[in-house]
Amino acid sequence: TEIYTLSLHDALPIYSNDLAMAEDYILRADKGETLQEDTEQEDIFVDFARRRLPMIESYFQANKNPSIVMDLKRGVVAGGESRLEDETKAAKIFEDYCHAGRTTQFTNDDDIKKAINALGFEADFKTSQNYSRSDAKTVRVKATPINNRDICPISMYGSKAAGEYRFALLYGTPYEDDIIRAYTTAQQHGSGPIIVLVFGVVKESLRKKLARYCRENSKTFLVIDNMLVYAAATTQTSMLTAIFRLSIPWTYYKPYTEGGGAIAEEMFYGRQDEITHITSSSEHTYAFIYGGRQLGKTAMPDKAAKVFNNGTNHHAIYIDLLAPGLGLGQPPEVMWEALAREVNSRKLNCETKPNE
């Protein structure tokens, strides 16, 4: 008899009658997989919001940016404990970010780009026109796309953004209306999710007001200031991951979609055995996927195609048989013709033609 040890966290779905999750946990335990989820990323925000933010705010009230940079280089971190693996790197990140806000004009595009890249984005950008205030500016950014939920847990700023972002830049210590106005104005410039960069301090009380505004009005934008950059740079997590983990919980976001079909990469969980079967290299592999409405029948083969398609010697083609011209009432040849069109459009070399 084999005995599995489950933590209270693991056993909770069983005792709360969540039978689907309980079955998944039992199957994972049967395979010897680790059941306890990694809570490191969640702890980063919890530690920031409950403990570090008040300490960092007090520290920033007593120190100017040059002093903060010097402290970072010496390994001194607000909160009374050292969290730095690389003091020089943390100091440079903070200094590069703050340097762009040394004047109220935001006239140096190189400084702005350096500040954005300091956050972890690999970005090229095009500056949009200034709007009415001299201490504000909107910047459109094309960055390396993020398709990893370990870096960004929500699709709006991850896979769906496709690397396109809008940054609203503010200088100093803004009020709630200033940040909301910057967000509203940025909406008029291009496309992509919006990030408000404050080259100054957003106090904890203001963050809570902004969080309430976002939830009450279903608005989604991130607010990053000197304190949040400082907090992210002094964690043991990669910079961009920390930036998202510390800023996303303060905004509003609805991750779920209505209706069926493919889902965002960040929202796909489980089904590993089924995906492994579908992507098996055996020439006799086939699968018949069935189930009720909106249970993942489309999402699973879509995910399997992404896993299988490596762009070199593995190519996955997904064809929707309910698309116009296919499906019920059509002869089988129509499907092969559709497959041939897909193969030809991707310029794939096949030993045999798809219609043979």
mmCIF file of C-alpha atoms in Angstrom:
data_model
loop_
_atom_site.group_PDB
_atom_site.id
_atom_site.type_symbol
_atom_site.label_atom_id
_atom_site.label_comp_id
_atom_site.label_asym_id
_atom_site.label_seq_id
_atom_site.Cartn_x
_atom_site.Cartn_y
_atom_site.Cartn_z
ATOM 1 C CA THR A 1 0.000 0.000 0.000
ATOM 2 C CA GLU A 2 1.356 3.403 -0.960
ATOM 3 C CA ILE A 3 0.664 6.365 1.312
ATOM 4 C CA TYR A 4 0.532 9.921 -0.019
ATOM 5 C CA THR A 5 0.969 12.915 2.260
ATOM 6 C CA LEU A 6 -1.172 15.921 1.354
ATOM 7 C CA SER A 7 -0.891 19.350 2.929
ATOM 8 C CA LEU A 8 -4.002 21.192 4.083
ATOM 9 C CA HIS A 9 -3.671 23.317 0.905
ATOM 10 C CA ASP A 10 -3.710 20.124 -1.182
ATOM 11 C CA ALA A 11 -6.569 18.481 0.677
ATOM 12 C CA LEU A 12 -8.834 21.524 0.652
ATOM 13 C CA PRO A 13 -10.493 20.767 -2.735
ATOM 14 C CA ILE A 14 -11.424 17.302 -1.476
ATOM 15 C CA TYR A 15 -13.088 18.613 1.665
ATOM 16 C CA SER A 16 -14.795 21.473 -0.160
ATOM 17 C CA ASN A 17 -16.454 19.123 -2.672
ATOM 18 C CA ASP A 18 -14.421 20.384 -5.626
ATOM 19 C CA LEU A 19 -14.400 16.927 -7.175
ATOM 20 C CA ALA A 20 -12.726 17.903 -10.443
ATOM 21 C CA MET A 21 -9.730 19.465 -8.700
ATOM 22 C CA ALA A 22 -9.640 16.657 -6.146
ATOM 23 C CA GLU A 23 -9.463 14.081 -8.938
ATOM 24 C CA ASP A 24 -6.653 16.038 -10.600
ATOM 25 C CA TYR A 25 -4.700 16.114 -7.308
ATOM 26 C CA ILE A 26 -5.190 12.384 -6.782
ATOM 27 C CA LEU A 27 -3.941 11.612 -10.297
ATOM 28 C CA ARG A 28 -0.901 13.821 -9.754
ATOM 29 C CA ALA A 29 -0.176 12.160 -6.428
ATOM 30 C CA ASP A 30 -0.476 8.754 -8.092
ATOM 31 C CA LYS A 31 2.271 9.809 -10.529
ATOM 32 C CA GLY A 32 4.483 11.048 -7.718
ATOM 33 C CA GLU A 33 4.179 14.696 -8.766
ATOM 34 C CA THR A 34 4.541 17.545 -6.287
ATOM 35 C CA LEU A 35 1.110 18.756 -5.271
ATOM 36 C CA GLN A 36 1.917 21.903 -3.339
ATOM 37 C CA GLU A 37 1.821 24.884 -5.676
ATOM 38 C CA ASP A 38 4.751 27.279 -5.665
ATOM 39 C CA THR A 39 3.579 30.349 -3.752
ATOM 40 C CA GLU A 40 6.818 32.327 -4.128
ATOM 41 C CA GLN A 41 5.342 34.765 -6.644
ATOM 42 C CA GLU A 42 2.269 35.462 -4.497
ATOM 43 C CA ASP A 43 4.484 35.975 -1.438
ATOM 44 C CA ILE A 44 6.342 38.763 -3.256
ATOM 45 C CA PHE A 45 3.205 40.896 -3.397
ATOM 46 C CA VAL A 46 1.970 39.914 0.057
ATOM 47 C CA ASP A 47 5.319 40.870 1.566
ATOM 48 C CA PHE A 48 5.326 44.132 -0.399
ATOM 49 C CA ALA A 49 1.775 45.188 0.451
ATOM 50 C CA ARG A 50 1.738 44.126 4.099
ATOM 51 C CA ARG A 51 5.268 44.817 5.269
ATOM 52 C CA ARG A 52 7.651 46.489 2.834
ATOM 53 C CA LEU A 53 5.494 49.237 1.284
ATOM 54 C CA PRO A 54 5.047 51.266 4.516
ATOM 55 C CA MET A 55 8.761 50.868 5.293
ATOM 56 C CA ILE A 56 9.811 51.864 1.774
ATOM 57 C CA GLU A 57 7.497 54.887 1.857
ATOM 58 C CA SER A 58 9.044 56.098 5.135
ATOM 59 C CA TYR A 59 12.513 55.467 3.747
ATOM 60 C CA PHE A 60 11.787 57.491 0.595
ATOM 61 C CA GLN A 61 10.426 60.371 2.666
ATOM 62 C CA ALA A 62 13.753 60.552 4.500
ATOM 63 C CA ASN A 63 16.093 59.973 1.533
ATOM 64 C CA LYS A 64 16.628 61.406 -1.941
ATOM 65 C CA ASN A 65 17.340 59.278 -5.013
ATOM 66 C CA PRO A 66 21.165 59.715 -4.942
ATOM 67 C CA SER A 67 21.284 58.534 -1.322
ATOM 68 C CA ILE A 68 19.051 55.583 -2.156
ATOM 69 C CA VAL A 69 21.377 54.580 -5.008
ATOM 70 C CA MET A 70 24.383 54.762 -2.681
ATOM 71 C CA ASP A 71 22.589 52.606 -0.095
ATOM 72 C CA LEU A 72 21.760 50.017 -2.748
ATOM 73 C CA LYS A 73 25.382 49.844 -3.818
ATOM 74 C CA ARG A 74 26.291 49.143 -0.176
ATOM 75 C CA GLY A 75 23.571 46.470 0.084
ATOM 76 C CA VAL A 76 21.358 48.512 2.397
ATOM 77 C CA VAL A 77 17.682 47.778 1.700
ATOM 78 C CA ALA A 78 14.600 49.400 3.226
ATOM 79 C CA GLY A 79 12.974 46.879 5.524
ATOM 80 C CA GLY A 80 16.006 46.140 7.663
ATOM 81 C CA GLU A 81 17.304 43.103 5.818
ATOM 82 C CA SER A 82 19.428 42.446 2.780
ATOM 83 C CA ARG A 83 17.636 40.950 -0.218
ATOM 84 C CA LEU A 84 20.241 41.670 -2.844
ATOM 85 C CA GLU A 85 22.127 39.098 -4.847
ATOM 86 C CA ASP A 86 23.726 41.841 -6.951
ATOM 87 C CA GLU A 87 23.924 45.282 -5.300
ATOM 88 C CA THR A 88 25.377 46.955 -8.397
ATOM 89 C CA LYS A 89 22.612 45.651 -10.661
ATOM 90 C CA ALA A 90 19.834 46.774 -8.309
ATOM 91 C CA ALA A 91 21.394 50.225 -7.992
ATOM 92 C CA LYS A 92 21.723 50.581 -11.777
ATOM 93 C CA ILE A 93 18.100 49.547 -12.373
ATOM 94 C CA PHE A 94 16.835 52.133 -9.906
ATOM 95 C CA GLU A 95 19.184 54.831 -11.198
ATOM 96 C CA ASP A 96 18.321 54.193 -14.873
ATOM 97 C CA TYR A 97 14.614 54.429 -14.119
ATOM 98 C CA CYS A 98 14.807 57.600 -12.028
ATOM 99 C CA HIS A 99 17.197 59.328 -14.439
ATOM 100 C CA ALA A 100 14.452 59.723 -17.063
ATOM 101 C CA GLY A 101 12.427 61.839 -14.632
ATOM 102 C CA ARG A 102 15.189 64.244 -13.678
ATOM 103 C CA THR A 103 13.368 67.037 -15.548
ATOM 104 C CA THR A 104 9.676 67.718 -16.090
ATOM 105 C CA GLN A 105 9.928 67.826 -19.892
ATOM 106 C CA PHE A 106 10.720 64.183 -20.794
ATOM 107 C CA THR A 107 12.651 65.450 -23.817
ATOM 108 C CA ASN A 108 15.366 62.768 -23.887
ATOM 109 C CA ASP A 109 13.990 59.681 -25.640
ATOM 110 C CA ASP A 110 17.140 57.689 -24.861
ATOM 111 C CA ASP A 111 16.560 58.213 -21.141
ATOM 112 C CA ILE A 112 12.935 57.135 -21.476
ATOM 113 C CA LYS A 113 13.929 54.006 -23.382
ATOM 114 C CA LYS A 114 16.580 53.213 -20.773
ATOM 115 C CA ALA A 115 13.979 53.596 -18.012
ATOM 116 C CA ILE A 116 11.525 51.254 -19.746
ATOM 117 C CA ASN A 117 14.231 48.679 -20.422
ATOM 118 C CA ALA A 118 15.305 48.932 -16.778
ATOM 119 C CA LEU A 119 11.907 47.470 -15.907
ATOM 120 C CA GLY A 120 12.796 44.351 -17.907
ATOM 121 C CA PHE A 121 11.157 45.164 -21.240
ATOM 122 C CA GLU A 122 13.269 44.666 -24.354
ATOM 123 C CA ALA A 123 11.792 47.581 -26.217
ATOM 124 C CA ASP A 124 12.022 49.867 -29.179
ATOM 125 C CA PHE A 125 9.582 52.723 -29.091
ATOM 126 C CA LYS A 126 7.990 55.582 -30.921
ATOM 127 C CA THR A 127 7.081 58.713 -28.996
ATOM 128 C CA SER A 128 3.533 59.942 -29.365
ATOM 129 C CA GLN A 129 2.710 63.642 -29.276
ATOM 130 C CA ASN A 130 2.771 65.443 -25.939
ATOM 131 C CA TYR A 131 -0.562 66.435 -24.505
ATOM 132 C CA SER A 132 -1.567 69.550 -22.635
ATOM 133 C CA ARG A 133 0.572 69.252 -19.520
ATOM 134 C CA SER A 134 4.315 69.817 -19.747
ATOM 135 C CA ASP A 135 5.048 67.131 -17.132
ATOM 136 C CA ALA A 136 3.262 64.314 -18.980
ATOM 137 C CA LYS A 137 3.877 62.345 -22.159
ATOM 138 C CA THR A 138 2.623 59.221 -23.937
ATOM 139 C CA VAL A 139 5.016 56.678 -25.411
ATOM 140 C CA ARG A 140 4.119 53.750 -27.668
ATOM 141 C CA VAL A 141 6.384 50.745 -27.247
ATOM 142 C CA LYS A 142 7.106 47.628 -29.290
ATOM 143 C CA ALA A 143 8.760 45.093 -27.014
ATOM 144 C CA THR A 144 9.606 41.397 -27.138
ATOM 145 C CA PRO A 145 6.266 39.546 -26.731
ATOM 146 C CA ILE A 146 5.647 37.788 -23.413
ATOM 147 C CA ASN A 147 4.078 34.333 -23.652
ATOM 148 C CA ASN A 148 5.012 32.995 -20.241
ATOM 149 C CA ARG A 149 2.586 33.253 -17.341
ATOM 150 C CA ASP A 150 5.487 32.834 -14.916
ATOM 151 C CA ILE A 151 6.574 36.308 -16.075
ATOM 152 C CA CYS A 152 3.156 37.899 -16.557
ATOM 153 C CA PRO A 153 0.127 36.019 -15.184
ATOM 154 C CA ILE A 154 -2.550 37.839 -17.206
ATOM 155 C CA SER A 155 -2.944 37.766 -20.965
ATOM 156 C CA MET A 156 -3.771 41.458 -21.363
ATOM 157 C CA TYR A 157 -0.172 42.387 -20.588
ATOM 158 C CA GLY A 158 1.223 39.053 -21.789
ATOM 159 C CA SER A 159 0.312 37.046 -24.874
ATOM 160 C CA LYS A 160 -2.572 39.271 -26.039
ATOM 161 C CA ALA A 161 -0.414 42.388 -25.885
ATOM 162 C CA ALA A 162 1.933 40.849 -28.498
ATOM 163 C CA GLY A 163 4.646 43.221 -27.294
ATOM 164 C CA GLU A 164 2.581 46.388 -27.893
ATOM 165 C CA TYR A 165 2.342 48.727 -24.881
ATOM 166 C CA ARG A 166 1.425 52.326 -24.184
ATOM 167 C CA PHE A 167 3.296 54.164 -21.430
ATOM 168 C CA ALA A 168 1.928 57.340 -19.882
ATOM 169 C CA LEU A 169 4.764 59.264 -18.203
ATOM 170 C CA LEU A 170 4.249 61.507 -15.180
ATOM 171 C CA TYR A 171 6.704 63.504 -13.105
ATOM 172 C CA GLY A 172 6.772 64.182 -9.355
ATOM 173 C CA THR A 173 4.092 63.298 -6.803
ATOM 174 C CA PRO A 174 0.792 63.150 -8.715
ATOM 175 C CA TYR A 175 -2.762 63.222 -7.427
ATOM 176 C CA GLU A 176 -5.404 60.622 -8.289
ATOM 177 C CA ASP A 177 -6.869 62.847 -11.024
ATOM 178 C CA ASP A 178 -3.428 63.269 -12.612
ATOM 179 C CA ILE A 179 -2.948 59.532 -13.019
ATOM 180 C CA ILE A 180 -6.488 58.945 -14.265
ATOM 181 C CA ARG A 181 -6.067 61.786 -16.783
ATOM 182 C CA ALA A 182 -2.775 60.310 -17.983
ATOM 183 C CA TYR A 183 -4.453 56.920 -18.457
ATOM 184 C CA THR A 184 -7.436 58.434 -20.283
ATOM 185 C CA THR A 185 -5.191 60.424 -22.612
ATOM 186 C CA ALA A 186 -2.982 57.406 -23.356
ATOM 187 C CA GLN A 187 -6.085 55.576 -24.567
ATOM 188 C CA GLN A 188 -6.189 58.017 -27.490
ATOM 189 C CA HIS A 189 -2.696 57.080 -28.706
ATOM 190 C CA GLY A 190 -2.358 53.751 -30.516
ATOM 191 C CA SER A 191 -3.226 50.366 -29.094
ATOM 192 C CA GLY A 192 -1.997 48.032 -26.408
ATOM 193 C CA PRO A 193 -2.435 47.872 -22.635
ATOM 194 C CA ILE A 194 -1.514 50.980 -20.653
ATOM 195 C CA ILE A 195 1.174 51.381 -18.011
ATOM 196 C CA VAL A 196 1.470 54.665 -16.120
ATOM 197 C CA LEU A 197 5.078 55.419 -15.188
ATOM 198 C CA VAL A 198 5.446 57.901 -12.354
ATOM 199 C CA PHE A 199 8.949 59.307 -11.942
ATOM 200 C CA GLY A 200 8.312 60.097 -8.333
ATOM 201 C CA VAL A 201 6.340 58.559 -5.479
ATOM 202 C CA VAL A 202 2.815 57.123 -5.392
ATOM 203 C CA LYS A 203 1.899 56.871 -1.731
ATOM 204 C CA GLU A 204 0.184 53.787 -0.362
ATOM 205 C CA SER A 205 -3.031 55.733 0.292
ATOM 206 C CA LEU A 206 -3.132 56.835 -3.353
ATOM 207 C CA ARG A 207 -2.513 53.285 -4.595
ATOM 208 C CA LYS A 208 -5.540 52.122 -2.632
ATOM 209 C CA LYS A 209 -7.671 54.922 -4.101
ATOM 210 C CA LEU A 210 -6.552 53.984 -7.616
ATOM 211 C CA ALA A 211 -7.275 50.312 -6.950
ATOM 212 C CA ARG A 212 -10.797 51.252 -5.825
ATOM 213 C CA TYR A 213 -11.263 53.405 -8.929
ATOM 214 C CA CYS A 214 -10.182 50.570 -11.235
ATOM 215 C CA ARG A 215 -12.500 48.044 -9.620
ATOM 216 C CA GLU A 216 -15.515 50.333 -9.423
ATOM 217 C CA ASN A 217 -15.126 51.469 -13.042
ATOM 218 C CA SER A 218 -13.738 48.228 -14.578
ATOM 219 C CA LYS A 219 -10.579 50.017 -15.725
ATOM 220 C CA THR A 220 -7.282 48.217 -16.256
ATOM 221 C CA PHE A 221 -3.944 50.016 -16.090
ATOM 222 C CA LEU A 222 -0.748 49.512 -14.129
ATOM 223 C CA VAL A 223 0.940 52.215 -12.069
ATOM 224 C CA ILE A 224 4.697 52.004 -11.558
ATOM 225 C CA ASP A 225 6.615 54.535 -9.471
ATOM 226 C CA ASN A 226 10.057 54.866 -7.893
ATOM 227 C CA MET A 227 9.016 52.859 -4.825
ATOM 228 C CA LEU A 228 7.645 49.943 -6.829
ATOM 229 C CA VAL A 229 10.770 49.874 -9.025
ATOM 230 C CA TYR A 230 12.878 49.892 -5.851
ATOM 231 C CA ALA A 231 10.839 47.019 -4.379
ATOM 232 C CA ALA A 232 11.096 44.975 -7.597
ATOM 233 C CA ALA A 233 14.839 45.552 -7.921
ATOM 234 C CA THR A 234 15.408 44.343 -4.362
ATOM 235 C CA THR A 235 13.632 40.988 -4.675
ATOM 236 C CA GLN A 236 15.218 37.731 -5.785
ATOM 237 C CA THR A 237 12.836 37.489 -8.751
ATOM 238 C CA SER A 238 13.609 38.668 -12.293
ATOM 239 C CA MET A 239 12.858 42.360 -12.730
ATOM 240 C CA LEU A 240 9.984 42.126 -15.225
ATOM 241 C CA THR A 241 8.337 39.311 -13.280
ATOM 242 C CA ALA A 242 8.536 41.336 -10.080
ATOM 243 C CA ILE A 243 7.168 44.458 -11.804
ATOM 244 C CA PHE A 244 4.064 42.605 -12.960
ATOM 245 C CA ARG A 245 3.611 40.731 -9.677
ATOM 246 C CA LEU A 246 3.770 43.939 -7.646
ATOM 247 C CA SER A 247 1.603 46.127 -9.915
ATOM 248 C CA ILE A 248 -1.153 43.871 -11.288
ATOM 249 C CA PRO A 249 -2.980 43.218 -7.973
ATOM 250 C CA TRP A 250 -3.730 46.950 -7.670
ATOM 251 C CA THR A 251 -5.809 47.060 -10.854
ATOM 252 C CA TYR A 252 -8.971 45.442 -12.213
ATOM 253 C CA TYR A 253 -8.850 42.511 -14.579
ATOM 254 C CA LYS A 254 -11.358 39.888 -15.703
ATOM 255 C CA PRO A 255 -9.363 36.871 -16.940
ATOM 256 C CA TYR A 256 -12.317 34.764 -18.018
ATOM 257 C CA THR A 257 -13.951 34.817 -21.433
ATOM 258 C CA GLU A 258 -17.532 34.110 -22.424
ATOM 259 C CA GLY A 259 -18.118 31.494 -25.068
ATOM 260 C CA GLY A 260 -15.965 28.638 -26.313
ATOM 261 C CA GLY A 261 -12.908 28.472 -28.514
ATOM 262 C CA ALA A 262 -9.207 28.896 -27.945
ATOM 263 C CA ILE A 263 -8.102 30.637 -24.764
ATOM 264 C CA ALA A 264 -5.122 32.764 -23.819
ATOM 265 C CA GLU A 265 -1.887 30.952 -23.067
ATOM 266 C CA GLU A 266 -1.926 32.216 -19.479
ATOM 267 C CA MET A 267 -5.329 30.659 -18.772
ATOM 268 C CA PHE A 268 -4.572 27.092 -19.874
ATOM 269 C CA TYR A 269 -3.932 24.672 -17.023
ATOM 270 C CA GLY A 270 -3.701 20.877 -16.787
ATOM 271 C CA ARG A 271 -4.484 18.294 -19.516
ATOM 272 C CA GLN A 272 -0.819 17.283 -19.699
ATOM 273 C CA ASP A 273 -1.522 13.583 -20.350
ATOM 274 C CA GLU A 274 -3.939 14.394 -23.154
ATOM 275 C CA ILE A 275 -1.536 16.871 -24.772
ATOM 276 C CA THR A 276 1.299 14.355 -24.554
ATOM 277 C CA HIS A 277 -0.880 11.800 -26.328
ATOM 278 C CA ILE A 278 -1.923 14.233 -29.061
ATOM 279 C CA THR A 279 1.649 15.375 -29.704
ATOM 280 C CA SER A 280 3.121 11.863 -29.616
ATOM 281 C CA SER A 281 5.547 11.148 -32.454
ATOM 282 C CA SER A 282 3.932 7.781 -33.185
ATOM 283 C CA GLU A 283 2.616 7.638 -36.742
ATOM 284 C CA HIS A 284 -0.519 5.883 -35.505
ATOM 285 C CA THR A 285 -1.421 8.512 -32.919
ATOM 286 C CA TYR A 286 -4.973 9.766 -33.121
ATOM 287 C CA ALA A 287 -7.438 11.211 -30.656
ATOM 288 C CA PHE A 288 -11.169 11.672 -30.423
ATOM 289 C CA ILE A 289 -11.933 14.541 -28.039
ATOM 290 C CA TYR A 290 -15.432 14.770 -26.670
ATOM 291 C CA GLY A 291 -17.217 16.478 -23.788
ATOM 292 C CA GLY A 292 -19.861 18.997 -22.841
ATOM 293 C CA ARG A 293 -20.021 22.640 -23.859
ATOM 294 C CA GLN A 294 -17.102 24.925 -22.931
ATOM 295 C CA LEU A 295 -15.040 22.222 -21.240
ATOM 296 C CA GLY A 296 -11.916 22.803 -23.331
ATOM 297 C CA LYS A 297 -12.472 20.703 -26.468
ATOM 298 C CA THR A 298 -11.145 23.529 -28.666
ATOM 299 C CA ALA A 299 -8.610 24.919 -26.195
ATOM 300 C CA MET A 300 -6.814 21.596 -25.748
ATOM 301 C CA PRO A 301 -5.929 20.875 -29.426
ATOM 302 C CA ASP A 302 -5.048 24.552 -29.838
ATOM 303 C CA LYS A 303 -2.590 24.220 -26.939
ATOM 304 C CA ALA A 304 -1.291 20.915 -28.321
ATOM 305 C CA ALA A 305 -0.615 22.585 -31.669
ATOM 306 C CA LYS A 306 1.434 25.312 -29.961
ATOM 307 C CA VAL A 307 3.399 22.707 -27.994
ATOM 308 C CA PHE A 308 4.081 20.554 -31.062
ATOM 309 C CA ASN A 309 4.916 23.299 -33.544
ATOM 310 C CA ASN A 310 8.585 24.167 -33.053
ATOM 311 C CA GLY A 311 8.925 25.995 -36.361
ATOM 312 C CA THR A 312 11.542 23.621 -37.806
ATOM 313 C CA ASN A 313 10.735 19.946 -38.255
ATOM 314 C CA HIS A 314 7.455 19.874 -36.309
ATOM 315 C CA HIS A 315 4.484 21.675 -37.833
ATOM 316 C CA ALA A 316 0.966 21.674 -36.435
ATOM 317 C CA ILE A 317 -2.025 22.730 -38.510
ATOM 318 C CA TYR A 318 -5.353 23.418 -36.857
ATOM 319 C CA ILE A 319 -8.429 23.503 -39.083
ATOM 320 C CA ASP A 320 -11.866 24.527 -37.834
ATOM 321 C CA LEU A 321 -14.360 22.245 -39.531
ATOM 322 C CA LEU A 322 -17.150 24.663 -38.652
ATOM 323 C CA ALA A 323 -15.545 27.415 -40.717
ATOM 324 C CA PRO A 324 -17.443 28.632 -43.794
ATOM 325 C CA GLY A 325 -17.230 26.093 -46.630
ATOM 326 C CA LEU A 326 -16.381 23.158 -44.347
ATOM 327 C CA GLY A 327 -18.284 20.936 -41.956
ATOM 328 C CA LEU A 328 -21.626 19.267 -42.357
ATOM 329 C CA GLY A 329 -22.943 18.674 -45.863
ATOM 330 C CA GLN A 330 -19.505 18.820 -47.494
ATOM 331 C CA PRO A 331 -17.624 15.890 -49.074
ATOM 332 C CA PRO A 332 -14.315 14.732 -47.471
ATOM 333 C CA GLU A 333 -12.330 16.220 -50.364
ATOM 334 C CA VAL A 334 -13.133 19.705 -49.086
ATOM 335 C CA MET A 335 -11.206 19.013 -45.875
ATOM 336 C CA TRP A 336 -8.132 17.828 -47.779
ATOM 337 C CA GLU A 337 -8.269 20.897 -49.986
ATOM 338 C CA ALA A 338 -8.333 23.087 -46.866
ATOM 339 C CA LEU A 339 -5.350 21.188 -45.476
ATOM 340 C CA ALA A 340 -3.473 21.613 -48.761
ATOM 341 C CA ARG A 341 -4.072 25.366 -48.677
ATOM 342 C CA GLU A 342 -2.665 25.566 -45.143
ATOM 343 C CA VAL A 343 0.415 23.523 -46.092
ATOM 344 C CA ASN A 344 1.069 25.637 -49.171
ATOM 345 C CA SER A 345 0.568 28.925 -47.318
ATOM 346 C CA ARG A 346 3.273 27.908 -44.832
ATOM 347 C CA LYS A 347 5.596 26.717 -47.616
ATOM 348 C CA LEU A 348 6.081 23.324 -46.011
ATOM 349 C CA ASN A 349 7.910 20.561 -47.832
ATOM 350 C CA CYS A 350 5.905 17.335 -47.790
ATOM 351 C CA GLU A 351 7.016 13.971 -49.190
ATOM 352 C CA THR A 352 3.501 13.429 -50.510
ATOM 353 C CA LYS A 353 0.907 15.935 -51.543
ATOM 354 C CA PRO A 354 -1.927 16.395 -49.042
ATOM 355 C CA ASN A 355 -4.537 15.268 -51.588
ATOM 356 C CA GLU A 356 -2.780 11.989 -52.382
#
